[in-house]
Amino acid sequence: MPRVDALVQTPVFDSFRVRQVAGLFDVQLSERSTQRFEVDLPDVESDWTIGAIVGPSGSGKSTIAKQAFGNDGCLASKSIFDSVDWPHDKAVIDGFEETLPGKQVTAMLNSVGFSSPPAWIRPWHVLSNGEKFRCDLAYALLKDQSLIAFDEFTSVVDRQVARFGSAAVAKTLRAGRARCKKFVAITCHYDILDWLEPDWYLDMADQTLHWGSLRRPAIQLQVRSCRQDQWRLFKRHHYLSSNLNKAARCYLATWDGKPIAFCSTLHLYGQKDIRMIHRLVVLPDFQGLGVGTAMLDCIAKLEAQTMRVSIVTSHPALIRSLSRNERWRCTKVVKCGQAHNGILARTGKKIGSIGRMTASFRYRKAMH
């Protein structure tokens, strides 16, 4: 196991205040201030995927990372440092490497829990800190490098967002969807370790290397029916429309008492025994861990006690998720979309899904 020895030396500039501090606090003055860090780290060629370097500020985390992985391997969130050069005059999806296909970029944004197409077309600097953090993560995971060490990991987001973001990163890396092969999180926050589930972590507080046996806590959702006014928390995050039908039956999912997801259903025009999923939204800070699919399954199971349940969606991430979900059966795929007809056309809604691929799914009631 390699041992990393990092020596940090800085000159001491003589002044009246420097001598005053030295006299008051018994600091020994010399020409240089010296700090030495000696730690064991896993070999970068060994069999691991996720690592972490944690410890209080000033404990040498960044110094050790640069010594072990080099400047080229280290990246910091631009929320703290200007490591990623996000353009101010372009959409965030245009800030990634030009050689990357658009579908690969949007798939990675979905993977790290940033599943909001309306936000993808905005410049990086107008996004929230949580959204910026997810963009920085997607950028890092799409770099064609053997290893990425991400400094100031989760430093600019609240702790709930940090935990969900860490779990989304772990899920993406374990599934092999990232271009980088190994990822090291560098942070002063110990609370993300259980959620990141690293193969190893180095605690700079005592300079001890730990091999991981950490497991992510279960996410317990509470789902209940709710009034339509709860939609106001979610409407701006829906990828197509902020409108909610007045006849919609609404449900709210909470985690630790905080609303994080919304779902509504509607009776299908002309079909007495079918209810359609009308709106499904997970707040951006809690995307990437399957919360939306879990809520969808819960609502479909409830509604399926008396009705058949269907959903039509054009969201790529939801289509992929439902295609892998044995509780749902794909009944129709329309690659270019279609205009409304019949009863819907007579209501004045004639645009439909023209220009968008859509997929229809039916809930398998027999599974339960």
Tab-separated table of C-alpha atoms in Angstrom:
chain	number	residue	atom	x	y	z
A	1	MET	CA	0.000	0.000	0.000
A	2	PRO	CA	1.581	3.321	-1.090
A	3	ARG	CA	2.553	5.811	1.578
A	4	VAL	CA	2.035	9.451	0.667
A	5	ASP	CA	4.439	11.969	2.192
A	6	ALA	CA	3.470	15.609	1.629
A	7	LEU	CA	5.571	18.501	2.877
A	8	VAL	CA	4.110	22.011	2.779
A	9	GLN	CA	6.481	24.930	3.305
A	10	THR	CA	5.670	28.637	3.140
A	11	PRO	CA	7.920	31.598	3.905
A	12	VAL	CA	7.339	33.601	7.083
A	13	PHE	CA	7.342	37.347	6.432
A	14	ASP	CA	8.712	39.356	9.292
A	15	SER	CA	6.598	42.234	10.606
A	16	PHE	CA	5.574	43.877	13.848
A	17	ARG	CA	2.266	41.981	13.964
A	18	VAL	CA	3.956	38.661	13.212
A	19	ARG	CA	6.368	39.193	16.116
A	20	GLN	CA	3.460	40.331	18.315
A	21	VAL	CA	1.517	37.122	17.604
A	22	ALA	CA	4.654	35.045	18.173
A	23	GLY	CA	5.192	36.689	21.550
A	24	LEU	CA	1.573	36.390	22.691
A	25	PHE	CA	1.104	32.745	21.701
A	26	ASP	CA	4.638	31.418	22.073
A	27	VAL	CA	5.003	30.678	18.338
A	28	GLN	CA	8.532	29.778	17.287
A	29	LEU	CA	9.572	31.951	14.356
A	30	SER	CA	11.743	30.637	11.537
A	31	GLU	CA	12.308	31.450	7.879
A	32	ARG	CA	9.652	28.957	6.812
A	33	SER	CA	6.408	27.530	8.221
A	34	THR	CA	6.386	23.757	7.712
A	35	GLN	CA	3.650	21.116	7.817
A	36	ARG	CA	4.150	17.438	7.037
A	37	PHE	CA	1.432	14.859	6.286
A	38	GLU	CA	2.176	11.133	6.039
A	39	VAL	CA	-0.670	8.743	5.246
A	40	ASP	CA	-1.390	5.391	3.610
A	41	LEU	CA	-3.623	5.354	0.537
A	42	PRO	CA	-4.812	2.506	-1.705
A	43	ASP	CA	-2.945	1.966	-4.946
A	44	VAL	CA	-4.803	3.672	-7.805
A	45	GLU	CA	-4.387	0.471	-9.815
A	46	SER	CA	-6.044	-1.718	-7.180
A	47	ASP	CA	-9.658	-2.901	-7.272
A	48	TRP	CA	-11.812	-0.039	-5.985
A	49	THR	CA	-14.252	2.465	-7.467
A	50	ILE	CA	-15.097	5.087	-4.831
A	51	GLY	CA	-12.866	6.608	-2.168
A	52	ALA	CA	-13.138	9.546	0.205
A	53	ILE	CA	-10.759	11.821	2.073
A	54	VAL	CA	-12.458	13.478	5.054
A	55	GLY	CA	-11.318	15.666	7.901
A	56	PRO	CA	-11.608	19.131	9.404
A	57	SER	CA	-10.453	22.236	7.568
A	58	GLY	CA	-6.663	22.601	7.541
A	59	SER	CA	-6.026	18.893	8.096
A	60	GLY	CA	-4.286	18.443	4.724
A	61	LYS	CA	-7.039	16.823	2.633
A	62	SER	CA	-6.383	18.782	-0.561
A	63	THR	CA	-2.615	18.593	-0.088
A	64	ILE	CA	-2.679	14.807	0.165
A	65	ALA	CA	-5.030	14.500	-2.818
A	66	LYS	CA	-2.787	16.610	-5.064
A	67	GLN	CA	0.287	14.715	-3.899
A	68	ALA	CA	-1.353	11.336	-4.517
A	69	PHE	CA	-3.354	12.003	-7.667
A	70	GLY	CA	-1.682	15.062	-9.241
A	71	ASN	CA	-3.202	18.376	-10.243
A	72	ASP	CA	-4.701	16.900	-13.420
A	73	GLY	CA	-6.681	14.366	-11.410
A	74	CYS	CA	-8.137	16.909	-8.977
A	75	LEU	CA	-11.247	18.928	-9.672
A	76	ALA	CA	-13.204	21.274	-7.408
A	77	SER	CA	-16.767	22.487	-7.621
A	78	LYS	CA	-16.854	25.898	-9.280
A	79	SER	CA	-19.237	26.872	-6.505
A	80	ILE	CA	-15.973	27.219	-4.536
A	81	PHE	CA	-13.188	27.397	-7.141
A	82	ASP	CA	-13.107	28.141	-10.882
A	83	SER	CA	-12.233	24.601	-11.940
A	84	VAL	CA	-14.980	24.156	-14.523
A	85	ASP	CA	-15.202	26.964	-17.054
A	86	TRP	CA	-18.979	27.190	-17.444
A	87	PRO	CA	-19.912	29.740	-20.149
A	88	HIS	CA	-22.162	32.648	-19.153
A	89	ASP	CA	-23.737	32.968	-22.602
A	90	LYS	CA	-24.671	29.338	-23.235
A	91	ALA	CA	-27.059	26.748	-21.852
A	92	VAL	CA	-25.543	24.443	-19.267
A	93	ILE	CA	-25.829	21.445	-21.633
A	94	ASP	CA	-23.537	23.327	-24.052
A	95	GLY	CA	-20.887	23.701	-21.351
A	96	PHE	CA	-19.802	20.070	-21.629
A	97	GLU	CA	-17.152	18.801	-24.029
A	98	GLU	CA	-18.280	19.302	-27.620
A	99	THR	CA	-17.252	15.754	-28.529
A	100	LEU	CA	-19.841	14.278	-26.143
A	101	PRO	CA	-23.208	13.321	-27.708
A	102	GLY	CA	-26.142	15.296	-26.335
A	103	LYS	CA	-27.889	12.120	-25.187
A	104	GLN	CA	-24.843	11.139	-23.132
A	105	VAL	CA	-24.803	14.542	-21.420
A	106	THR	CA	-28.515	14.496	-20.567
A	107	ALA	CA	-28.266	10.881	-19.403
A	108	MET	CA	-25.482	11.845	-16.993
A	109	LEU	CA	-27.431	14.856	-15.731
A	110	ASN	CA	-30.308	12.483	-15.029
A	111	SER	CA	-27.962	10.016	-13.325
A	112	VAL	CA	-26.652	12.576	-10.836
A	113	GLY	CA	-30.193	13.664	-10.003
A	114	PHE	CA	-30.550	16.754	-12.199
A	115	SER	CA	-33.593	15.681	-14.231
A	116	SER	CA	-35.028	19.072	-15.120
A	117	PRO	CA	-34.965	19.801	-18.889
A	118	PRO	CA	-36.179	23.413	-18.386
A	119	ALA	CA	-33.088	24.032	-16.222
A	120	TRP	CA	-30.747	22.349	-18.715
A	121	ILE	CA	-31.289	25.170	-21.200
A	122	ARG	CA	-30.332	27.891	-18.676
A	123	PRO	CA	-26.772	29.166	-18.112
A	124	TRP	CA	-24.907	27.617	-15.191
A	125	HIS	CA	-24.597	30.876	-13.228
A	126	VAL	CA	-28.392	31.309	-12.825
A	127	LEU	CA	-28.953	27.853	-11.327
A	128	SER	CA	-29.365	27.155	-7.625
A	129	ASN	CA	-26.364	25.940	-5.627
A	130	GLY	CA	-27.809	22.429	-5.586
A	131	GLU	CA	-28.264	22.437	-9.358
A	132	LYS	CA	-24.761	23.853	-9.884
A	133	PHE	CA	-23.345	21.097	-7.693
A	134	ARG	CA	-25.085	18.418	-9.778
A	135	CYS	CA	-23.773	19.987	-12.999
A	136	ASP	CA	-20.236	20.012	-11.611
A	137	LEU	CA	-20.626	16.344	-10.675
A	138	ALA	CA	-21.899	15.425	-14.147
A	139	TYR	CA	-18.981	17.306	-15.717
A	140	ALA	CA	-16.504	15.446	-13.504
A	141	LEU	CA	-18.017	12.022	-14.164
A	142	LEU	CA	-17.949	12.629	-17.931
A	143	LYS	CA	-14.228	13.420	-18.009
A	144	ASP	CA	-12.321	10.702	-19.841
A	145	GLN	CA	-9.804	10.094	-17.036
A	146	SER	CA	-8.875	7.081	-14.982
A	147	LEU	CA	-9.473	8.984	-11.729
A	148	ILE	CA	-11.233	12.142	-10.569
A	149	ALA	CA	-10.636	13.599	-7.091
A	150	PHE	CA	-13.466	16.066	-6.391
A	151	ASP	CA	-12.452	18.710	-3.848
A	152	GLU	CA	-14.974	20.588	-1.675
A	153	PHE	CA	-17.471	17.784	-2.271
A	154	THR	CA	-20.968	18.873	-1.050
A	155	SER	CA	-19.541	21.988	0.625
A	156	VAL	CA	-22.045	24.440	-0.871
A	157	VAL	CA	-25.306	22.509	-0.460
A	158	ASP	CA	-27.493	21.759	2.535
A	159	ARG	CA	-27.054	18.407	4.189
A	160	GLN	CA	-30.177	16.727	2.788
A	161	VAL	CA	-29.088	17.639	-0.741
A	162	ALA	CA	-25.560	16.467	0.087
A	163	ARG	CA	-26.772	13.034	1.162
A	164	PHE	CA	-28.989	12.499	-1.880
A	165	GLY	CA	-26.291	13.830	-4.206
A	166	SER	CA	-23.713	11.463	-2.712
A	167	ALA	CA	-25.990	8.475	-3.154
A	168	ALA	CA	-26.732	9.474	-6.768
A	169	VAL	CA	-22.991	9.657	-7.514
A	170	ALA	CA	-22.419	6.230	-5.959
A	171	LYS	CA	-25.277	4.731	-7.973
A	172	THR	CA	-23.915	6.197	-11.215
A	173	LEU	CA	-20.371	4.958	-10.612
A	174	ARG	CA	-21.407	1.465	-9.491
A	175	ALA	CA	-23.593	1.119	-12.585
A	176	GLY	CA	-20.633	1.953	-14.838
A	177	ARG	CA	-22.314	4.975	-16.429
A	178	ALA	CA	-19.402	7.350	-15.742
A	179	ARG	CA	-16.471	7.815	-18.126
A	180	CYS	CA	-14.025	8.166	-15.224
A	181	LYS	CA	-13.167	4.822	-13.647
A	182	LYS	CA	-12.455	5.916	-10.068
A	183	PHE	CA	-13.824	8.765	-7.965
A	184	VAL	CA	-12.488	10.269	-4.740
A	185	ALA	CA	-14.602	12.711	-2.747
A	186	ILE	CA	-12.649	15.259	-0.679
A	187	THR	CA	-14.781	16.834	2.018
A	188	CYS	CA	-14.951	18.059	5.597
A	189	HIS	CA	-18.425	16.548	6.024
A	190	TYR	CA	-18.569	13.101	7.605
A	191	ASP	CA	-22.349	12.800	7.182
A	192	ILE	CA	-22.098	11.853	3.490
A	193	LEU	CA	-19.968	8.746	4.038
A	194	ASP	CA	-22.896	6.377	4.657
A	195	TRP	CA	-24.629	7.720	1.553
A	196	LEU	CA	-21.557	7.652	-0.694
A	197	GLU	CA	-20.675	4.105	0.459
A	198	PRO	CA	-16.964	4.426	-0.410
A	199	ASP	CA	-14.743	1.366	-0.788
A	200	TRP	CA	-12.288	3.198	1.485
A	201	TYR	CA	-11.992	6.502	3.280
A	202	LEU	CA	-9.047	8.342	4.800
A	203	ASP	CA	-9.783	10.310	7.970
A	204	MET	CA	-7.255	13.145	8.142
A	205	ALA	CA	-8.245	13.913	11.746
A	206	ASP	CA	-6.126	10.945	12.851
A	207	GLN	CA	-4.596	10.101	9.425
A	208	THR	CA	-6.144	6.621	9.493
A	209	LEU	CA	-7.245	4.671	6.418
A	210	HIS	CA	-10.517	2.739	6.728
A	211	TRP	CA	-11.788	0.149	4.302
A	212	GLY	CA	-15.501	0.615	3.736
A	213	SER	CA	-18.300	-1.433	5.189
A	214	LEU	CA	-20.678	1.537	5.217
A	215	ARG	CA	-24.213	1.162	3.914
A	216	ARG	CA	-26.664	3.817	2.865
A	217	PRO	CA	-29.621	4.307	5.227
A	218	ALA	CA	-33.013	3.325	3.853
A	219	ILE	CA	-35.126	6.170	2.472
A	220	GLN	CA	-38.519	6.000	4.153
A	221	LEU	CA	-41.172	7.864	2.163
A	222	GLN	CA	-44.537	8.816	3.620
A	223	VAL	CA	-47.179	9.092	0.883
A	224	ARG	CA	-50.617	10.608	1.496
A	225	SER	CA	-53.433	12.253	-0.418
A	226	CYS	CA	-53.262	16.049	-0.459
A	227	ARG	CA	-55.037	19.156	-1.658
A	228	GLN	CA	-54.301	20.670	-5.043
A	229	ASP	CA	-52.646	23.708	-3.490
A	230	GLN	CA	-49.573	21.535	-2.763
A	231	TRP	CA	-48.869	21.659	-6.497
A	232	ARG	CA	-47.471	25.179	-6.103
A	233	LEU	CA	-44.291	23.678	-4.575
A	234	PHE	CA	-43.677	21.532	-7.638
A	235	LYS	CA	-45.243	23.132	-10.713
A	236	ARG	CA	-42.189	25.045	-11.922
A	237	HIS	CA	-40.155	21.819	-11.948
A	238	HIS	CA	-42.419	19.844	-14.292
A	239	TYR	CA	-40.655	19.257	-17.584
A	240	LEU	CA	-43.655	20.092	-19.779
A	241	SER	CA	-46.385	22.048	-18.050
A	242	SER	CA	-47.127	23.878	-14.811
A	243	ASN	CA	-50.878	23.357	-15.236
A	244	LEU	CA	-52.874	21.002	-13.040
A	245	ASN	CA	-56.306	19.753	-14.071
A	246	LYS	CA	-59.022	20.777	-11.613
A	247	ALA	CA	-60.311	17.204	-11.555
A	248	ALA	CA	-56.905	15.719	-10.592
A	249	ARG	CA	-56.568	13.515	-7.522
A	250	CYS	CA	-53.345	14.517	-5.763
A	251	TYR	CA	-50.749	12.781	-3.602
A	252	LEU	CA	-47.708	14.062	-1.693
A	253	ALA	CA	-44.537	12.201	-0.654
A	254	THR	CA	-42.501	13.434	2.310
A	255	TRP	CA	-39.133	12.437	3.742
A	256	ASP	CA	-38.287	13.412	7.305
A	257	GLY	CA	-41.404	15.564	7.219
A	258	LYS	CA	-40.274	17.517	4.146
A	259	PRO	CA	-42.299	17.411	0.870
A	260	ILE	CA	-40.119	15.991	-1.888
A	261	ALA	CA	-42.451	14.530	-4.554
A	262	PHE	CA	-45.918	15.046	-6.016
A	263	CYS	CA	-48.160	12.801	-8.123
A	264	SER	CA	-51.665	13.254	-9.487
A	265	THR	CA	-54.064	11.060	-11.453
A	266	LEU	CA	-56.986	11.728	-13.786
A	267	HIS	CA	-59.891	9.718	-15.115
A	268	LEU	CA	-59.165	8.940	-18.794
A	269	TYR	CA	-61.628	10.559	-21.181
A	270	GLY	CA	-64.034	7.979	-22.635
A	271	GLN	CA	-62.682	5.110	-20.493
A	272	LYS	CA	-64.657	4.301	-17.356
A	273	ASP	CA	-62.084	1.984	-15.782
A	274	ILE	CA	-58.753	3.733	-16.491
A	275	ARG	CA	-56.947	6.385	-14.478
A	276	MET	CA	-53.968	8.137	-16.017
A	277	ILE	CA	-50.933	9.480	-14.217
A	278	HIS	CA	-51.392	13.211	-14.772
A	279	ARG	CA	-48.359	14.833	-13.103
A	280	LEU	CA	-45.261	13.343	-11.454
A	281	VAL	CA	-42.568	15.644	-10.046
A	282	VAL	CA	-39.635	15.065	-7.693
A	283	LEU	CA	-37.946	18.202	-6.399
A	284	PRO	CA	-34.490	18.613	-8.032
A	285	ASP	CA	-32.581	18.215	-4.760
A	286	PHE	CA	-34.013	14.722	-4.267
A	287	GLN	CA	-33.670	13.262	-7.753
A	288	GLY	CA	-31.414	10.420	-8.796
A	289	LEU	CA	-32.374	7.692	-6.302
A	290	GLY	CA	-35.637	6.394	-7.746
A	291	VAL	CA	-37.973	8.447	-5.542
A	292	GLY	CA	-40.256	9.194	-8.500
A	293	THR	CA	-40.534	5.545	-9.530
A	294	ALA	CA	-41.166	4.453	-5.947
A	295	MET	CA	-43.969	6.994	-5.570
A	296	LEU	CA	-45.393	6.066	-8.960
A	297	ASP	CA	-45.526	2.385	-7.942
A	298	CYS	CA	-47.200	3.306	-4.656
A	299	ILE	CA	-49.912	5.437	-6.277
A	300	ALA	CA	-50.506	2.925	-9.073
A	301	LYS	CA	-50.929	0.108	-6.557
A	302	LEU	CA	-53.459	2.190	-4.630
A	303	GLU	CA	-55.448	3.263	-7.698
A	304	ALA	CA	-55.317	-0.244	-9.204
A	305	GLN	CA	-57.556	-1.556	-6.431
A	306	THR	CA	-60.539	-0.258	-8.396
A	307	MET	CA	-59.182	0.921	-11.778
A	308	ARG	CA	-56.603	0.177	-14.438
A	309	VAL	CA	-53.650	2.580	-14.308
A	310	SER	CA	-51.664	3.972	-17.247
A	311	ILE	CA	-49.049	6.612	-17.909
A	312	VAL	CA	-47.851	8.348	-21.066
A	313	THR	CA	-44.481	10.067	-20.802
A	314	SER	CA	-41.800	11.597	-22.999
A	315	HIS	CA	-39.191	12.004	-20.247
A	316	PRO	CA	-36.172	9.843	-21.241
A	317	ALA	CA	-35.197	8.950	-17.671
A	318	LEU	CA	-38.726	7.854	-16.751
A	319	ILE	CA	-39.060	5.821	-19.950
A	320	ARG	CA	-35.822	3.981	-19.155
A	321	SER	CA	-36.865	3.412	-15.538
A	322	LEU	CA	-40.312	2.029	-16.395
A	323	SER	CA	-38.850	-0.155	-19.162
A	324	ARG	CA	-36.758	-1.922	-16.490
A	325	ASN	CA	-39.597	-2.054	-13.950
A	326	GLU	CA	-41.406	-5.391	-13.940
A	327	ARG	CA	-44.500	-3.736	-12.452
A	328	TRP	CA	-45.094	-1.817	-15.685
A	329	ARG	CA	-45.697	-3.058	-19.229
A	330	CYS	CA	-44.941	-0.907	-22.261
A	331	THR	CA	-48.043	-0.823	-24.471
A	332	LYS	CA	-47.097	1.744	-27.107
A	333	VAL	CA	-44.155	3.804	-28.377
A	334	VAL	CA	-44.681	6.777	-30.688
A	335	LYS	CA	-41.344	8.069	-31.967
A	336	CYS	CA	-42.509	11.442	-33.298
A	337	GLY	CA	-45.485	12.093	-31.088
A	338	GLN	CA	-48.981	12.856	-32.286
A	339	ALA	CA	-51.700	15.474	-32.139
A	340	HIS	CA	-54.702	15.104	-29.860
A	341	ASN	CA	-57.795	13.664	-31.481
A	342	GLY	CA	-61.313	12.679	-30.488
A	343	ILE	CA	-62.538	14.122	-27.188
A	344	LEU	CA	-59.223	15.821	-26.371
A	345	ALA	CA	-59.158	17.594	-29.710
A	346	ARG	CA	-62.662	18.945	-29.068
A	347	THR	CA	-61.453	20.498	-25.805
A	348	GLY	CA	-59.095	22.706	-27.825
A	349	LYS	CA	-55.895	20.820	-26.907
A	350	LYS	CA	-54.694	19.979	-30.412
A	351	ILE	CA	-50.918	20.137	-30.058
A	352	GLY	CA	-50.421	16.910	-28.129
A	353	SER	CA	-46.882	15.479	-28.262
A	354	ILE	CA	-45.897	16.399	-31.820
A	355	GLY	CA	-42.104	16.265	-32.203
A	356	ARG	CA	-41.521	14.260	-29.006
A	357	MET	CA	-41.121	10.526	-28.611
A	358	THR	CA	-43.663	9.176	-26.132
A	359	ALA	CA	-44.120	5.819	-24.464
A	360	SER	CA	-47.262	4.398	-22.852
A	361	PHE	CA	-47.142	1.989	-19.925
A	362	ARG	CA	-49.816	-0.030	-18.124
A	363	TYR	CA	-49.489	-1.023	-14.460
A	364	ARG	CA	-49.493	-4.789	-13.915
A	365	LYS	CA	-52.119	-5.276	-11.230
A	366	ALA	CA	-51.485	-9.037	-11.146
A	367	MET	CA	-48.012	-8.446	-9.697
A	368	HIS	CA	-49.544	-7.755	-6.263
